[in-house]
């Protein structure tokens, strides 16, 4: 299966930016700019922005995602949000295992796996983030790190469920730093991820998975990154907060 047969997905990861009113304004700006996109367009927004974001994008091709979810259906987990809550407000996607959650909030592969399984069971599509730290790359263990994350994060995820999983390769050293991986570096690791998926499932299943690159992707470098055969989209932080830049990336993915 070639790249053209996979769904290209450009997802904004807004992180802790924009109030509900600001979210509405930004999405109203983005929606007309991406109306004729030939790829899937998603905005992953803070929890309190979700309802406003879903209302603002009603009737458009922009889908809304959350930035995390808990694995339990309900219970004594102060400050957490369940998959059922996300489903009820109309969320379709959820970012899981982002490096900022791993770095600052104690996220582990085990908890990423629990969240991934819960999201899939609830009918949400997880965008599972993996990526190496700078010193791991310098120590030449990028592939070991990625293989471990893929194996653990997707443990017990069935081949049927894998159809609803998106993988985002985000080298941690490239996130928010302006230091993008070269297109060849991105391709190398995205191809490696696909090879791991082929080992864990089979080649057909691996070939159907959308693998995004994330880390300082912007309107200038998107074309080159997205031209690579195993780079099927992008998870965009900073540039997703500027309508024209985000729209330019969506355009690059639509070619
Ligand atoms: P960035 O963030 O585009 O600002 O580097 C990407 C991400 O964290 O998903």
mmCIF file of N, CA and C in Angstrom, residues 40 63-66 69-71 73 82-88 90-94 96 114-127 160-161 163-165:
data_model
loop_
_atom_site.group_PDB
_atom_site.id
_atom_site.type_symbol
_atom_site.label_atom_id
_atom_site.label_comp_id
_atom_site.label_asym_id
_atom_site.label_seq_id
_atom_site.Cartn_x
_atom_site.Cartn_y
_atom_site.Cartn_z
ATOM 1 N N UNK A 40 -7.428 15.033 6.376
ATOM 2 C CA UNK A 40 -8.232 15.247 7.568
ATOM 3 C C UNK A 40 -7.629 16.406 8.369
ATOM 4 N N UNK A 63 -12.298 18.674 12.512
ATOM 5 C CA UNK A 63 -12.701 17.804 13.621
ATOM 6 C C UNK A 63 -11.991 18.232 14.894
ATOM 7 N N UNK A 64 -12.579 17.859 16.011
ATOM 8 C CA UNK A 64 -12.033 18.329 17.285
ATOM 9 C C UNK A 64 -11.502 17.158 18.119
ATOM 10 N N UNK A 65 -10.348 17.403 18.707
ATOM 11 C CA UNK A 65 -9.734 16.406 19.577
ATOM 12 C C UNK A 65 -9.423 16.996 20.941
ATOM 13 N N UNK A 66 -9.233 16.105 21.920
ATOM 14 C CA UNK A 66 -8.792 16.522 23.246
ATOM 15 C C UNK A 66 -7.287 16.267 23.353
ATOM 16 N N UNK A 69 -6.879 11.964 28.119
ATOM 17 C CA UNK A 69 -8.085 11.421 28.750
ATOM 18 C C UNK A 69 -7.642 10.436 29.816
ATOM 19 N N UNK A 70 -8.520 10.146 30.758
ATOM 20 C CA UNK A 70 -8.204 9.130 31.765
ATOM 21 C C UNK A 70 -8.697 7.772 31.272
ATOM 22 N N UNK A 71 -8.204 6.713 31.898
ATOM 23 C CA UNK A 71 -8.593 5.369 31.443
ATOM 24 C C UNK A 71 -9.811 4.814 32.176
ATOM 25 N N UNK A 73 -13.672 4.736 33.699
ATOM 26 C CA UNK A 73 -14.949 5.273 33.212
ATOM 27 C C UNK A 73 -15.429 6.430 34.061
ATOM 28 N N UNK A 82 -12.920 11.727 31.631
ATOM 29 C CA UNK A 82 -13.082 10.368 31.092
ATOM 30 C C UNK A 82 -13.367 10.392 29.592
ATOM 31 N N UNK A 83 -13.212 9.219 28.992
ATOM 32 C CA UNK A 83 -13.505 9.103 27.561
ATOM 33 C C UNK A 83 -14.993 9.347 27.290
ATOM 34 N N UNK A 84 -15.849 8.899 28.225
ATOM 35 C CA UNK A 84 -17.291 9.101 28.054
ATOM 36 C C UNK A 84 -17.656 10.578 28.020
ATOM 37 N N UNK A 85 -16.976 11.359 28.852
ATOM 38 C CA UNK A 85 -17.225 12.811 28.863
ATOM 39 C C UNK A 85 -16.843 13.419 27.517
ATOM 40 N N UNK A 86 -15.716 12.967 26.985
ATOM 41 C CA UNK A 86 -15.248 13.500 25.697
ATOM 42 C C UNK A 86 -16.200 13.105 24.579
ATOM 43 N N UNK A 87 -16.628 11.841 24.584
ATOM 44 C CA UNK A 87 -17.551 11.375 23.546
ATOM 45 C C UNK A 87 -18.838 12.175 23.560
ATOM 46 N N UNK A 88 -19.352 12.403 24.777
ATOM 47 C CA UNK A 88 -20.651 13.079 24.858
ATOM 48 C C UNK A 88 -20.616 14.496 24.290
ATOM 49 N N UNK A 90 -18.791 15.352 21.801
ATOM 50 C CA UNK A 90 -18.586 15.283 20.349
ATOM 51 C C UNK A 90 -17.131 15.228 19.920
ATOM 52 N N UNK A 91 -16.249 14.867 20.844
ATOM 53 C CA UNK A 91 -14.824 14.754 20.513
ATOM 54 C C UNK A 91 -14.583 13.475 19.712
ATOM 55 N N UNK A 92 -13.694 13.549 18.706
ATOM 56 C CA UNK A 92 -13.396 12.358 17.896
ATOM 57 C C UNK A 92 -11.989 11.819 18.126
ATOM 58 N N UNK A 93 -11.049 12.722 18.422
ATOM 59 C CA UNK A 93 -9.651 12.321 18.563
ATOM 60 C C UNK A 93 -9.130 12.685 19.948
ATOM 61 N N UNK A 94 -8.048 12.029 20.368
ATOM 62 C CA UNK A 94 -7.416 12.422 21.629
ATOM 63 C C UNK A 94 -5.908 12.182 21.536
ATOM 64 N N UNK A 96 -2.454 11.362 23.023
ATOM 65 C CA UNK A 96 -2.026 10.600 24.205
ATOM 66 C C UNK A 96 -0.509 10.449 24.222
ATOM 67 N N UNK A 114 -2.799 2.342 28.917
ATOM 68 C CA UNK A 114 -4.139 2.274 29.524
ATOM 69 C C UNK A 114 -5.077 3.292 28.887
ATOM 70 N N UNK A 115 -4.557 4.495 28.686
ATOM 71 C CA UNK A 115 -5.387 5.550 28.070
ATOM 72 C C UNK A 115 -5.746 5.162 26.636
ATOM 73 N N UNK A 116 -4.770 4.603 25.911
ATOM 74 C CA UNK A 116 -5.002 4.235 24.508
ATOM 75 C C UNK A 116 -6.114 3.193 24.414
ATOM 76 N N UNK A 117 -6.034 2.197 25.276
ATOM 77 C CA UNK A 117 -7.057 1.143 25.228
ATOM 78 C C UNK A 117 -8.436 1.687 25.607
ATOM 79 N N UNK A 118 -8.448 2.569 26.622
ATOM 80 C CA UNK A 118 -9.731 3.149 27.041
ATOM 81 C C UNK A 118 -10.314 4.019 25.930
ATOM 82 N N UNK A 119 -9.462 4.790 25.283
ATOM 83 C CA UNK A 119 -9.939 5.665 24.198
ATOM 84 C C UNK A 119 -10.539 4.816 23.076
ATOM 85 N N UNK A 120 -9.833 3.761 22.685
ATOM 86 C CA UNK A 120 -10.312 2.897 21.599
ATOM 87 C C UNK A 120 -11.629 2.220 21.979
ATOM 88 N N UNK A 121 -11.712 1.768 23.220
ATOM 89 C CA UNK A 121 -12.934 1.095 23.669
ATOM 90 C C UNK A 121 -14.122 2.049 23.637
ATOM 91 N N UNK A 122 -13.847 3.342 23.827
ATOM 92 C CA UNK A 122 -14.932 4.336 23.836
ATOM 93 C C UNK A 122 -15.260 4.851 22.443
ATOM 94 N N UNK A 123 -14.476 4.416 21.449
ATOM 95 C CA UNK A 123 -14.731 4.899 20.089
ATOM 96 C C UNK A 123 -14.034 6.203 19.763
ATOM 97 N N UNK A 124 -13.035 6.569 20.568
ATOM 98 C CA UNK A 124 -12.217 7.749 20.251
ATOM 99 C C UNK A 124 -11.003 7.274 19.456
ATOM 100 N N UNK A 125 -10.449 8.166 18.636
ATOM 101 C CA UNK A 125 -9.245 7.804 17.880
ATOM 102 C C UNK A 125 -8.029 8.425 18.555
ATOM 103 N N UNK A 126 -7.169 7.593 19.132
ATOM 104 C CA UNK A 126 -5.995 8.150 19.802
ATOM 105 C C UNK A 126 -4.883 8.536 18.828
ATOM 106 N N UNK A 127 -4.268 9.670 19.115
ATOM 107 C CA UNK A 127 -3.036 10.070 18.411
ATOM 108 C C UNK A 127 -1.921 9.801 19.414
ATOM 109 N N UNK A 160 -7.706 -4.883 14.653
ATOM 110 C CA UNK A 160 -8.933 -4.159 14.303
ATOM 111 C C UNK A 160 -8.901 -2.747 14.920
ATOM 112 N N UNK A 161 -8.457 -2.694 16.183
ATOM 113 C CA UNK A 161 -8.384 -1.391 16.857
ATOM 114 C C UNK A 161 -7.306 -0.494 16.247
ATOM 115 N N UNK A 163 -6.669 0.145 13.377
ATOM 116 C CA UNK A 163 -7.195 0.945 12.259
ATOM 117 C C UNK A 163 -7.600 2.343 12.715
ATOM 118 N N UNK A 164 -7.883 2.465 14.015
ATOM 119 C CA UNK A 164 -8.302 3.775 14.531
ATOM 120 C C UNK A 164 -7.190 4.507 15.273
ATOM 121 N N UNK A 165 -5.976 3.970 15.194
ATOM 122 C CA UNK A 165 -4.847 4.598 15.899
ATOM 123 C C UNK A 165 -4.030 5.439 14.917
#
